[in-house]
Amino acid sequence: MGSLTANTEDTTLVIGNRNYSSWSLRAWLFMRQNQVPFTELRVALGHQDTADKLREYSASGLVPVLLESDLHLWDSLAICEYVSECHLDGRGWPADQRARAVARAACAEMHSGFPCLRQHLPMNLRSEFAWRDFSDKVGNEISRITSLWSECRHAFAHGKPWLFGDFSIADAFFAPIATRFLTYNVPMPADAARYVEELRALPALDAWYTAARNEIENLPQYEALEIWLA
């Protein structure tokens, strides 16, 4: 496990629009839920100078970015793992070795998978749509996610609300999926719906929602108009 070596006074998290930026939400929620102090720096996405502004902090030109002293960390999973090791003494992952391995596998699958769901159900906290059927590929990805949640909670939650008992990096990683399920009124099994409700009830996530609703930017590529008006 890690040790508490980082100076939180020098920690800054660069995020994008709260309404749309699922990757920003993951790192932000994990840090806020664990009460890790940080300065928030928001760079609005979708402007002509967005890429140039983001490259001031990261060569990738993407969010989120963690800034700490001379460290610029540009990947959401790497950020969460670093915060867990340096600010939380490793508590971002389950203490049990088997649970920790499964949690890492779940995060890796979320990090690189579910492309159809990402494409057809973009994160959009200010909107709500009646459910409509998509392709079998989207349905299969939704089923995979809800099954994964059920398997993790059954095996490792031990009566607690989160995937592995205590709130972990895995819960932060699936929080944007929960927001998508709410936005698009995705039909879910009862246990998955309860998990979504637990995430939505987090004060930290509610604060993110409130801030998202106060944003003024409207990015058509995330509004899914071509889907809902087709």
Coordinates of N, CA and C in Angstrom, one line a residue:
M1 N 0.8 -1.2 0.0 CA 0.0 0.0 0.0 C 0.9 1.2 0.0
G2 N 0.3 2.4 -0.4 CA 1.1 3.6 -0.5 C 1.2 4.3 0.9
S3 N 1.8 5.4 0.9 CA 2.0 6.2 2.1 C 1.6 7.6 1.8
L4 N 1.2 8.4 2.8 CA 0.7 9.7 2.7 C 1.9 10.7 2.5
T5 N 2.3 10.8 1.3 CA 3.5 11.6 1.0 C 3.2 12.9 0.2
A6 N 2.1 13.0 -0.4 CA 1.8 14.2 -1.3 C 1.3 15.3 -0.5
N7 N 1.6 16.5 -1.0 CA 1.1 17.8 -0.3 C -0.2 18.2 -1.0
T8 N -1.3 18.0 -0.3 CA -2.6 18.3 -1.0 C -2.8 19.8 -1.3
E9 N -2.0 20.7 -0.6 CA -2.2 22.1 -0.9 C -1.7 22.4 -2.3
D10 N -0.9 21.6 -2.9 CA -0.4 21.8 -4.3 C -1.1 21.0 -5.3
T11 N -2.3 20.4 -5.0 CA -3.0 19.5 -5.9 C -4.1 20.3 -6.6
T12 N -4.0 20.2 -7.9 CA -5.0 20.8 -8.8 C -5.5 19.7 -9.8
L13 N -6.9 19.7 -10.0 CA -7.5 18.8 -10.9 C -8.1 19.6 -12.0
V14 N -7.6 19.4 -13.2 CA -8.2 20.1 -14.4 C -9.3 19.2 -15.0
I15 N -10.5 19.8 -15.1 CA -11.7 19.1 -15.6 C -12.3 19.8 -16.8
G16 N -13.2 19.1 -17.5 CA -13.9 19.8 -18.6 C -15.3 20.1 -18.1
N17 N -16.2 20.2 -19.0 CA -17.6 20.6 -18.7 C -18.2 19.4 -17.9
R18 N -18.9 19.8 -16.8 CA -19.5 18.8 -15.9 C -20.6 18.1 -16.6
N19 N -21.3 18.8 -17.4 CA -22.5 18.2 -18.1 C -22.1 17.0 -19.0
Y20 N -20.9 17.1 -19.6 CA -20.6 16.1 -20.6 C -19.3 15.3 -20.3
S21 N -18.4 15.7 -19.4 CA -17.1 15.1 -19.3 C -17.1 13.9 -18.3
S22 N -17.4 12.7 -18.8 CA -17.5 11.6 -17.9 C -16.1 11.3 -17.3
W23 N -15.0 11.4 -18.1 CA -13.7 11.1 -17.5 C -13.4 12.1 -16.4
S24 N -13.7 13.4 -16.5 CA -13.5 14.3 -15.5 C -14.2 13.9 -14.2
L25 N -15.5 13.5 -14.4 CA -16.3 13.1 -13.2 C -15.6 12.0 -12.4
R26 N -15.1 11.0 -13.1 CA -14.5 9.9 -12.4 C -13.4 10.3 -11.4
A27 N -12.5 11.1 -11.9 CA -11.4 11.5 -11.0 C -11.9 12.5 -9.9
W28 N -12.7 13.4 -10.3 CA -13.3 14.4 -9.4 C -14.1 13.7 -8.3
L29 N -15.0 12.8 -8.6 CA -15.8 12.1 -7.6 C -15.0 11.3 -6.7
F30 N -14.0 10.6 -7.2 CA -13.2 9.8 -6.3 C -12.5 10.7 -5.3
M31 N -11.9 11.8 -5.7 CA -11.2 12.7 -4.8 C -12.2 13.4 -3.8
R32 N -13.3 13.8 -4.3 CA -14.2 14.5 -3.4 C -14.9 13.6 -2.4
Q33 N -15.3 12.4 -2.9 CA -15.9 11.4 -2.0 C -14.9 11.0 -0.8
N34 N -13.6 11.0 -1.1 CA -12.6 10.7 -0.1 C -12.0 11.9 0.6
Q35 N -12.6 13.0 0.3 CA -12.3 14.3 1.0 C -10.8 14.6 0.9
V36 N -10.3 14.4 -0.3 CA -8.9 14.8 -0.7 C -9.0 16.2 -1.1
P37 N -8.3 17.1 -0.5 CA -8.4 18.6 -0.9 C -7.7 18.8 -2.2
F38 N -8.3 19.6 -3.0 CA -7.7 19.9 -4.3 C -8.3 21.2 -4.8
T39 N -7.6 21.9 -5.7 CA -8.1 23.1 -6.4 C -8.6 22.6 -7.7
E40 N -9.8 23.0 -8.1 CA -10.4 22.7 -9.3 C -10.2 23.7 -10.4
L41 N -9.8 23.3 -11.6 CA -9.6 24.2 -12.7 C -10.4 23.6 -13.9
R42 N -11.4 24.4 -14.3 CA -12.3 23.9 -15.3 C -11.9 24.6 -16.6
V43 N -11.8 23.8 -17.7 CA -11.5 24.3 -19.0 C -12.7 23.9 -19.9
A44 N -13.5 24.8 -20.4 CA -14.7 24.5 -21.2 C -14.3 23.8 -22.5
L45 N -15.0 22.7 -22.8 CA -14.7 22.0 -24.0 C -15.5 22.6 -25.1
G46 N -15.1 22.3 -26.4 CA -15.8 22.6 -27.5 C -15.5 24.0 -28.1
H47 N -14.5 24.7 -27.5 CA -14.2 26.0 -28.1 C -13.0 25.9 -29.0
Q48 N -12.7 26.9 -29.8 CA -11.6 26.9 -30.7 C -10.3 26.8 -30.0
D49 N -10.2 27.4 -28.8 CA -8.9 27.4 -28.1 C -8.8 26.3 -27.0
T50 N -9.8 25.4 -27.0 CA -9.8 24.4 -25.9 C -8.6 23.5 -25.9
A51 N -8.2 23.0 -27.1 CA -7.0 22.1 -27.2 C -5.8 22.9 -26.7
D52 N -5.6 24.1 -27.1 CA -4.4 24.9 -26.8 C -4.4 25.1 -25.2
K53 N -5.5 25.4 -24.7 CA -5.6 25.6 -23.2 C -5.2 24.3 -22.5
L54 N -5.8 23.2 -22.9 CA -5.5 21.9 -22.2 C -4.1 21.5 -22.4
R55 N -3.4 21.8 -23.5 CA -2.0 21.5 -23.7 C -1.1 22.3 -22.8
E56 N -1.6 23.3 -22.2 CA -0.8 24.0 -21.2 C -0.6 23.1 -20.0
Y57 N -1.4 22.1 -19.8 CA -1.4 21.2 -18.6 C -1.0 19.8 -19.0
S58 N -1.3 19.4 -20.2 CA -1.1 18.0 -20.6 C -0.9 17.9 -22.2
A59 N 0.1 17.2 -22.6 CA 0.4 17.0 -24.0 C -0.7 16.3 -24.7
S60 N -1.5 15.5 -24.0 CA -2.6 14.8 -24.6 C -3.7 15.7 -25.0
G61 N -3.8 16.9 -24.4 CA -4.9 17.8 -24.8 C -6.3 17.3 -24.3
L62 N -6.3 16.4 -23.3 CA -7.5 15.8 -22.8 C -7.7 16.0 -21.3
V63 N -8.9 15.9 -20.8 CA -9.2 16.0 -19.4 C -9.6 14.6 -18.9
P64 N -9.4 14.3 -17.6 CA -8.8 15.2 -16.5 C -7.3 15.2 -16.5
V65 N -6.7 16.2 -15.8 CA -5.3 16.2 -15.6 C -5.1 16.5 -14.1
L66 N -4.2 15.8 -13.4 CA -3.9 16.1 -12.1 C -2.5 16.8 -12.1
L67 N -2.5 18.0 -11.4 CA -1.2 18.7 -11.3 C -0.8 18.7 -9.8
E68 N 0.4 18.3 -9.6 CA 0.9 18.3 -8.2 C 2.5 18.5 -8.3
S69 N 2.9 19.7 -7.8 CA 4.3 20.1 -7.9 C 4.7 20.0 -9.4
D70 N 5.7 19.2 -9.8 CA 6.1 19.1 -11.2 C 5.4 17.9 -11.9
L71 N 4.5 17.2 -11.2 CA 3.8 16.1 -11.8 C 2.6 16.5 -12.6
H72 N 2.5 16.1 -13.9 CA 1.3 16.3 -14.7 C 0.8 14.9 -15.1
L73 N -0.4 14.5 -14.5 CA -0.9 13.2 -14.7 C -2.2 13.3 -15.5
W74 N -2.2 12.6 -16.7 CA -3.3 12.9 -17.7 C -4.3 11.8 -17.9
D75 N -4.3 10.8 -17.1 CA -5.2 9.7 -17.3 C -6.1 9.4 -16.1
S76 N -7.4 9.3 -16.2 CA -8.3 9.2 -15.1 C -8.0 8.0 -14.1
L77 N -7.7 6.9 -14.7 CA -7.3 5.7 -13.9 C -6.0 5.9 -13.1
A78 N -5.0 6.4 -13.9 CA -3.7 6.7 -13.2 C -3.9 7.7 -12.1
I79 N -4.7 8.7 -12.4 CA -5.0 9.8 -11.3 C -5.6 9.1 -10.1
C80 N -6.6 8.3 -10.3 CA -7.2 7.7 -9.1 C -6.3 6.8 -8.3
E81 N -5.5 6.0 -9.1 CA -4.5 5.1 -8.4 C -3.4 6.0 -7.7
Y82 N -3.0 7.0 -8.3 CA -2.0 7.9 -7.6 C -2.6 8.5 -6.3
V83 N -3.8 9.0 -6.4 CA -4.5 9.6 -5.3 C -4.6 8.5 -4.2
S84 N -5.0 7.3 -4.6 CA -5.2 6.3 -3.6 C -3.9 6.0 -2.9
E85 N -2.8 5.9 -3.6 CA -1.5 5.6 -3.0 C -0.9 6.7 -2.2
C86 N -1.0 7.9 -2.7 CA -0.3 9.0 -2.0 C -1.1 9.8 -1.0
H87 N -2.5 9.7 -1.2 CA -3.3 10.5 -0.3 C -4.2 9.6 0.7
L88 N -4.4 8.4 0.3 CA -5.4 7.5 1.0 C -4.7 6.2 1.5
D89 N -3.4 6.1 1.5 CA -2.8 4.9 2.0 C -3.3 3.7 1.3
G90 N -3.7 3.8 0.0 CA -4.1 2.6 -0.8 C -5.6 2.3 -0.6
R91 N -6.3 3.1 0.1 CA -7.7 2.7 0.4 C -8.7 2.9 -0.8
G92 N -8.1 3.3 -1.9 CA -9.0 3.4 -3.1 C -9.4 2.1 -3.7
W93 N -8.6 1.0 -3.4 CA -8.8 -0.3 -3.8 C -9.3 -1.1 -2.6
P94 N -10.0 -2.2 -2.8 CA -10.4 -3.1 -1.7 C -9.1 -3.7 -1.0
A95 N -9.2 -3.9 0.3 CA -8.0 -4.5 1.0 C -7.8 -5.9 0.7
D96 N -8.9 -6.7 0.4 CA -8.8 -8.1 0.1 C -8.2 -8.2 -1.3
Q97 N -7.2 -9.2 -1.4 CA -6.5 -9.3 -2.6 C -7.4 -9.7 -3.8
R98 N -8.3 -10.7 -3.6 CA -9.1 -11.1 -4.7 C -10.1 -10.0 -5.1
A99 N -10.7 -9.3 -4.1 CA -11.6 -8.2 -4.4 C -10.8 -7.1 -5.2
R100 N -9.6 -6.9 -4.8 CA -8.8 -5.8 -5.4 C -8.5 -6.2 -6.9
A101 N -8.2 -7.5 -7.1 CA -8.0 -7.9 -8.5 C -9.2 -7.8 -9.4
V102 N -10.4 -8.1 -8.8 CA -11.6 -8.0 -9.6 C -11.9 -6.5 -9.8
A103 N -11.7 -5.7 -8.8 CA -12.0 -4.3 -8.9 C -11.1 -3.7 -10.0
R104 N -9.9 -4.0 -10.1 CA -9.0 -3.5 -11.1 C -9.5 -4.0 -12.5
A105 N -9.9 -5.3 -12.6 CA -10.4 -5.8 -13.9 C -11.6 -5.0 -14.3
A106 N -12.5 -4.8 -13.4 CA -13.8 -4.0 -13.7 C -13.4 -2.6 -14.2
C107 N -12.5 -2.0 -13.6 CA -12.1 -0.6 -14.0 C -11.4 -0.6 -15.4
A108 N -10.6 -1.6 -15.6 CA -10.0 -1.7 -16.9 C -11.0 -2.0 -18.0
E109 N -12.0 -2.8 -17.7 CA -13.0 -3.0 -18.7 C -13.8 -1.8 -19.0
M110 N -14.1 -1.0 -17.9 CA -14.8 0.2 -18.1 C -14.0 1.3 -18.8
H111 N -12.7 1.3 -18.5 CA -11.8 2.2 -19.1 C -11.7 2.1 -20.6
S112 N -11.7 0.9 -21.1 CA -11.4 0.7 -22.5 C -12.6 0.1 -23.3
G113 N -13.7 -0.2 -22.6 CA -14.8 -0.9 -23.2 C -16.1 -0.1 -23.4
F114 N -17.1 -0.8 -23.8 CA -18.5 -0.3 -24.0 C -18.6 0.8 -25.0
P115 N -18.0 0.7 -26.2 CA -18.0 1.7 -27.2 C -19.3 2.1 -27.7
C116 N -20.2 1.1 -27.9 CA -21.6 1.5 -28.4 C -22.4 2.3 -27.4
L117 N -22.3 1.9 -26.2 CA -23.0 2.7 -25.2 C -22.5 4.1 -25.1
R118 N -21.1 4.3 -25.2 CA -20.5 5.6 -25.2 C -21.0 6.5 -26.3
Q119 N -21.1 5.8 -27.5 CA -21.5 6.5 -28.7 C -23.0 6.9 -28.7
H120 N -23.9 6.0 -28.3 CA -25.3 6.3 -28.4 C -25.9 6.9 -27.2
L121 N -25.3 6.8 -26.0 CA -25.8 7.3 -24.8 C -24.7 8.2 -24.2
P122 N -24.4 9.4 -24.8 CA -23.4 10.2 -24.3 C -23.8 10.8 -22.9
M123 N -22.9 11.1 -22.1 CA -23.2 11.7 -20.8 C -23.8 13.1 -21.0
N124 N -25.0 13.4 -20.4 CA -25.7 14.6 -20.5 C -26.6 14.8 -19.3
L125 N -26.1 15.5 -18.3 CA -26.8 15.6 -17.0 C -28.0 16.5 -17.1
R126 N -28.0 17.4 -18.0 CA -29.1 18.4 -18.0 C -30.3 18.0 -18.8
S127 N -30.2 16.8 -19.4 CA -31.3 16.3 -20.3 C -31.9 15.0 -19.7
E128 N -33.1 14.7 -20.2 CA -33.7 13.4 -19.9 C -34.5 12.9 -21.0
F129 N -34.4 11.7 -21.4 CA -35.1 11.2 -22.6 C -35.9 9.9 -22.2
A130 N -37.0 9.7 -22.8 CA -37.7 8.4 -22.7 C -36.9 7.3 -23.3
W131 N -36.9 6.1 -22.7 CA -36.1 5.0 -23.2 C -36.6 4.6 -24.6
R132 N -35.7 4.3 -25.5 CA -36.0 3.7 -26.7 C -34.9 2.6 -27.0
D133 N -35.3 1.6 -27.7 CA -34.4 0.5 -28.0 C -33.3 0.9 -29.0
F134 N -32.1 0.5 -28.7 CA -31.0 0.7 -29.6 C -30.6 -0.6 -30.3
S135 N -29.5 -0.7 -30.8 CA -29.0 -2.0 -31.4 C -28.8 -3.0 -30.3
D136 N -28.7 -4.3 -30.8 CA -28.3 -5.4 -29.9 C -27.0 -5.1 -29.2
K137 N -26.1 -4.5 -29.9 CA -24.8 -4.2 -29.3 C -24.9 -3.3 -28.1
V138 N -25.7 -2.3 -28.2 CA -25.9 -1.4 -27.0 C -26.6 -2.2 -25.9
G139 N -27.6 -3.0 -26.2 CA -28.3 -3.8 -25.2 C -27.4 -4.8 -24.5
N140 N -26.5 -5.4 -25.3 CA -25.6 -6.3 -24.7 C -24.6 -5.6 -23.8
E141 N -24.2 -4.4 -24.1 CA -23.2 -3.7 -23.2 C -23.9 -3.3 -21.9
I142 N -25.2 -2.9 -22.0 CA -25.9 -2.5 -20.8 C -26.1 -3.8 -19.9
S143 N -26.4 -4.9 -20.6 CA -26.6 -6.1 -19.8 C -25.3 -6.6 -19.1
R144 N -24.2 -6.4 -19.8 CA -22.9 -6.7 -19.3 C -22.6 -5.9 -18.0
I145 N -22.9 -4.6 -18.1 CA -22.6 -3.7 -17.0 C -23.5 -4.1 -15.8
T146 N -24.7 -4.2 -16.0 CA -25.6 -4.6 -14.9 C -25.3 -5.9 -14.3
S147 N -24.9 -6.9 -15.1 CA -24.5 -8.2 -14.6 C -23.2 -8.1 -13.8
L148 N -22.2 -7.3 -14.3 CA -21.0 -7.0 -13.6 C -21.2 -6.4 -12.2
W149 N -22.1 -5.4 -12.2 CA -22.4 -4.8 -10.9 C -23.0 -5.9 -9.9
S150 N -23.9 -6.7 -10.4 CA -24.5 -7.7 -9.5 C -23.5 -8.7 -9.0
E151 N -22.6 -9.1 -9.9 CA -21.6 -10.1 -9.5 C -20.7 -9.5 -8.5
C152 N -20.2 -8.3 -8.7 CA -19.3 -7.7 -7.7 C -19.9 -7.5 -6.4
R153 N -21.2 -7.0 -6.4 CA -21.8 -6.7 -5.1 C -22.1 -8.1 -4.4
H154 N -22.6 -9.1 -5.1 CA -22.9 -10.3 -4.5 C -21.6 -11.0 -3.9
A155 N -20.5 -10.9 -4.5 CA -19.3 -11.5 -4.1 C -18.5 -10.7 -3.0
F156 N -18.6 -9.4 -3.1 CA -17.7 -8.6 -2.3 C -18.3 -7.5 -1.5
A157 N -19.5 -7.1 -1.7 CA -20.1 -5.9 -1.0 C -20.4 -6.2 0.5
H158 N -20.7 -7.5 0.9 CA -21.0 -7.8 2.2 C -22.0 -6.9 2.9
G159 N -23.1 -6.7 2.2 CA -24.2 -5.9 2.7 C -24.0 -4.4 2.6
K160 N -22.9 -3.9 2.2 CA -22.7 -2.5 2.0 C -23.2 -2.1 0.6
P161 N -23.4 -0.8 0.3 CA -24.0 -0.4 -0.9 C -23.1 -0.4 -2.1
W162 N -21.8 -0.4 -1.9 CA -20.9 -0.2 -3.1 C -20.4 -1.6 -3.7
L163 N -19.8 -1.5 -4.8 CA -19.4 -2.7 -5.5 C -18.5 -3.7 -4.7
F164 N -17.6 -3.1 -3.9 CA -16.7 -3.9 -3.2 C -16.8 -3.6 -1.7
G165 N -17.9 -3.2 -1.2 CA -18.1 -2.9 0.2 C -18.0 -1.4 0.4
D166 N -16.8 -0.9 0.6 CA -16.5 0.5 0.8 C -16.4 1.2 -0.6
F167 N -16.7 2.5 -0.7 CA -16.6 3.2 -1.9 C -15.1 3.1 -2.4
S168 N -15.0 2.7 -3.7 CA -13.7 2.5 -4.3 C -13.5 3.2 -5.7
I169 N -12.4 3.1 -6.2 CA -12.1 3.6 -7.6 C -13.2 3.0 -8.6
A170 N -13.6 1.8 -8.3 CA -14.5 1.1 -9.3 C -15.9 1.9 -9.2
D171 N -16.3 2.3 -8.1 CA -17.6 3.0 -8.0 C -17.5 4.4 -8.7
A172 N -16.4 5.0 -8.5 CA -16.1 6.3 -9.2 C -16.1 6.1 -10.7
F173 N -15.6 5.0 -11.2 CA -15.5 4.7 -12.6 C -16.9 4.4 -13.2
F174 N -17.7 3.8 -12.5 CA -19.1 3.5 -13.0 C -20.1 4.6 -12.8
A175 N -19.7 5.6 -12.0 CA -20.7 6.7 -11.7 C -21.2 7.4 -13.0
P176 N -20.4 7.7 -14.0 CA -20.9 8.3 -15.2 C -21.9 7.3 -16.0
I177 N -21.7 6.0 -15.9 CA -22.6 5.1 -16.5 C -24.0 5.2 -15.8
A178 N -23.9 5.3 -14.4 CA -25.2 5.5 -13.7 C -25.9 6.8 -14.2
T179 N -25.2 7.9 -14.4 CA -25.8 9.1 -14.9 C -26.5 8.9 -16.3
R180 N -25.8 8.1 -17.1 CA -26.4 7.8 -18.4 C -27.7 7.0 -18.3
F181 N -27.6 6.0 -17.4 CA -28.8 5.2 -17.2 C -30.0 6.1 -16.8
L182 N -29.7 7.1 -16.0 CA -30.8 8.0 -15.5 C -31.2 8.9 -16.7
T183 N -30.3 9.5 -17.4 CA -30.6 10.4 -18.5 C -31.5 9.7 -19.5
Y184 N -31.2 8.5 -19.9 CA -31.9 7.8 -20.9 C -33.0 6.8 -20.4
N185 N -33.2 6.8 -19.1 CA -34.2 6.0 -18.5 C -34.1 4.5 -18.9
V186 N -32.8 4.0 -18.8 CA -32.5 2.7 -19.2 C -33.2 1.7 -18.3
P187 N -33.9 0.7 -18.8 CA -34.5 -0.3 -17.9 C -33.4 -1.2 -17.3
M188 N -33.6 -1.4 -16.0 CA -32.5 -2.1 -15.2 C -33.1 -3.1 -14.3
P189 N -32.4 -4.2 -14.0 CA -32.8 -5.0 -12.9 C -32.9 -4.3 -11.6
A190 N -33.7 -4.8 -10.6 CA -33.9 -4.0 -9.4 C -32.6 -3.7 -8.6
D191 N -31.6 -4.7 -8.6 CA -30.4 -4.5 -7.9 C -29.5 -3.4 -8.5
A192 N -29.5 -3.4 -9.9 CA -28.8 -2.3 -10.6 C -29.4 -1.0 -10.3
A193 N -30.8 -0.9 -10.3 CA -31.4 0.4 -10.1 C -31.1 0.9 -8.7
R194 N -31.0 0.0 -7.7 CA -30.7 0.4 -6.3 C -29.3 0.9 -6.3
Y195 N -28.4 0.3 -7.0 CA -27.0 0.8 -7.0 C -26.9 2.2 -7.7
V196 N -27.7 2.4 -8.8 CA -27.7 3.7 -9.4 C -28.3 4.8 -8.4
E197 N -29.3 4.4 -7.7 CA -29.9 5.3 -6.7 C -28.9 5.7 -5.6
E198 N -28.1 4.7 -5.2 CA -27.1 5.0 -4.1 C -26.0 6.0 -4.7
L199 N -25.6 5.8 -5.9 CA -24.6 6.7 -6.5 C -25.2 8.1 -6.6
R200 N -26.4 8.2 -7.1 CA -27.1 9.5 -7.4 C -27.3 10.2 -6.0
A201 N -27.5 9.5 -5.0 CA -27.7 10.1 -3.7 C -26.5 10.7 -3.0
L202 N -25.3 10.4 -3.5 CA -24.1 10.9 -2.9 C -24.1 12.4 -3.0
P203 N -23.8 13.1 -1.9 CA -23.8 14.5 -1.9 C -22.7 15.1 -2.9
A204 N -21.6 14.4 -3.0 CA -20.6 14.8 -4.0 C -21.2 14.8 -5.4
L205 N -21.8 13.7 -5.8 CA -22.4 13.6 -7.1 C -23.5 14.6 -7.3
D206 N -24.3 14.8 -6.3 CA -25.4 15.8 -6.4 C -24.8 17.2 -6.6
A207 N -23.7 17.5 -6.0 CA -23.0 18.8 -6.2 C -22.5 19.0 -7.6
W208 N -22.0 17.9 -8.2 CA -21.6 17.9 -9.6 C -22.8 18.1 -10.5
Y209 N -23.9 17.5 -10.2 CA -25.1 17.7 -11.0 C -25.5 19.2 -11.0
T210 N -25.5 19.7 -9.8 CA -26.0 21.1 -9.6 C -25.1 22.1 -10.4
A211 N -23.8 21.8 -10.3 CA -22.9 22.7 -11.1 C -23.1 22.5 -12.6
A212 N -23.3 21.2 -13.0 CA -23.6 21.0 -14.4 C -24.8 21.7 -15.0
R213 N -25.8 21.8 -14.2 CA -27.0 22.4 -14.6 C -26.9 24.0 -14.7
N214 N -25.8 24.5 -14.0 CA -25.6 25.9 -14.1 C -24.6 26.3 -15.2
E215 N -24.1 25.3 -16.0 CA -23.2 25.6 -17.1 C -24.0 26.1 -18.3
I216 N -23.4 26.9 -19.1 CA -24.1 27.6 -20.2 C -23.7 27.0 -21.5
E217 N -22.7 26.2 -21.6 CA -22.3 25.6 -22.9 C -23.2 24.5 -23.3
N218 N -23.5 24.5 -24.6 CA -24.3 23.5 -25.2 C -23.5 22.9 -26.4
L219 N -23.1 21.6 -26.3 CA -22.3 21.0 -27.3 C -23.2 20.0 -28.1
P220 N -23.5 20.3 -29.3 CA -24.5 19.4 -30.1 C -24.0 18.0 -30.2
Q221 N -22.7 17.8 -30.3 CA -22.2 16.4 -30.5 C -22.5 15.5 -29.3
Y222 N -22.9 16.1 -28.1 CA -23.2 15.3 -26.9 C -24.7 15.3 -26.6
E223 N -25.5 16.0 -27.5 CA -26.9 16.1 -27.2 C -27.7 15.0 -27.8
A224 N -27.1 14.2 -28.7 CA -27.7 13.0 -29.3 C -28.9 13.3 -30.1
L225 N -29.0 14.5 -30.7 CA -30.1 14.9 -31.4 C -30.4 14.0 -32.6
E226 N -29.3 13.6 -33.3 CA -29.4 12.7 -34.4 C -30.0 11.4 -34.1
I227 N -29.9 11.0 -32.8 CA -30.5 9.7 -32.3 C -32.0 10.0 -32.0
W228 N -32.3 11.0 -31.3 CA -33.6 11.1 -30.7 C -34.6 11.7 -31.7
L229 N -34.1 12.3 -32.8 CA -35.0 12.9 -33.8 C -35.1 12.0 -35.1
A230 N -34.3 10.9 -35.0 CA -34.3 10.0 -36.2 C -35.6 9.2 -36.3

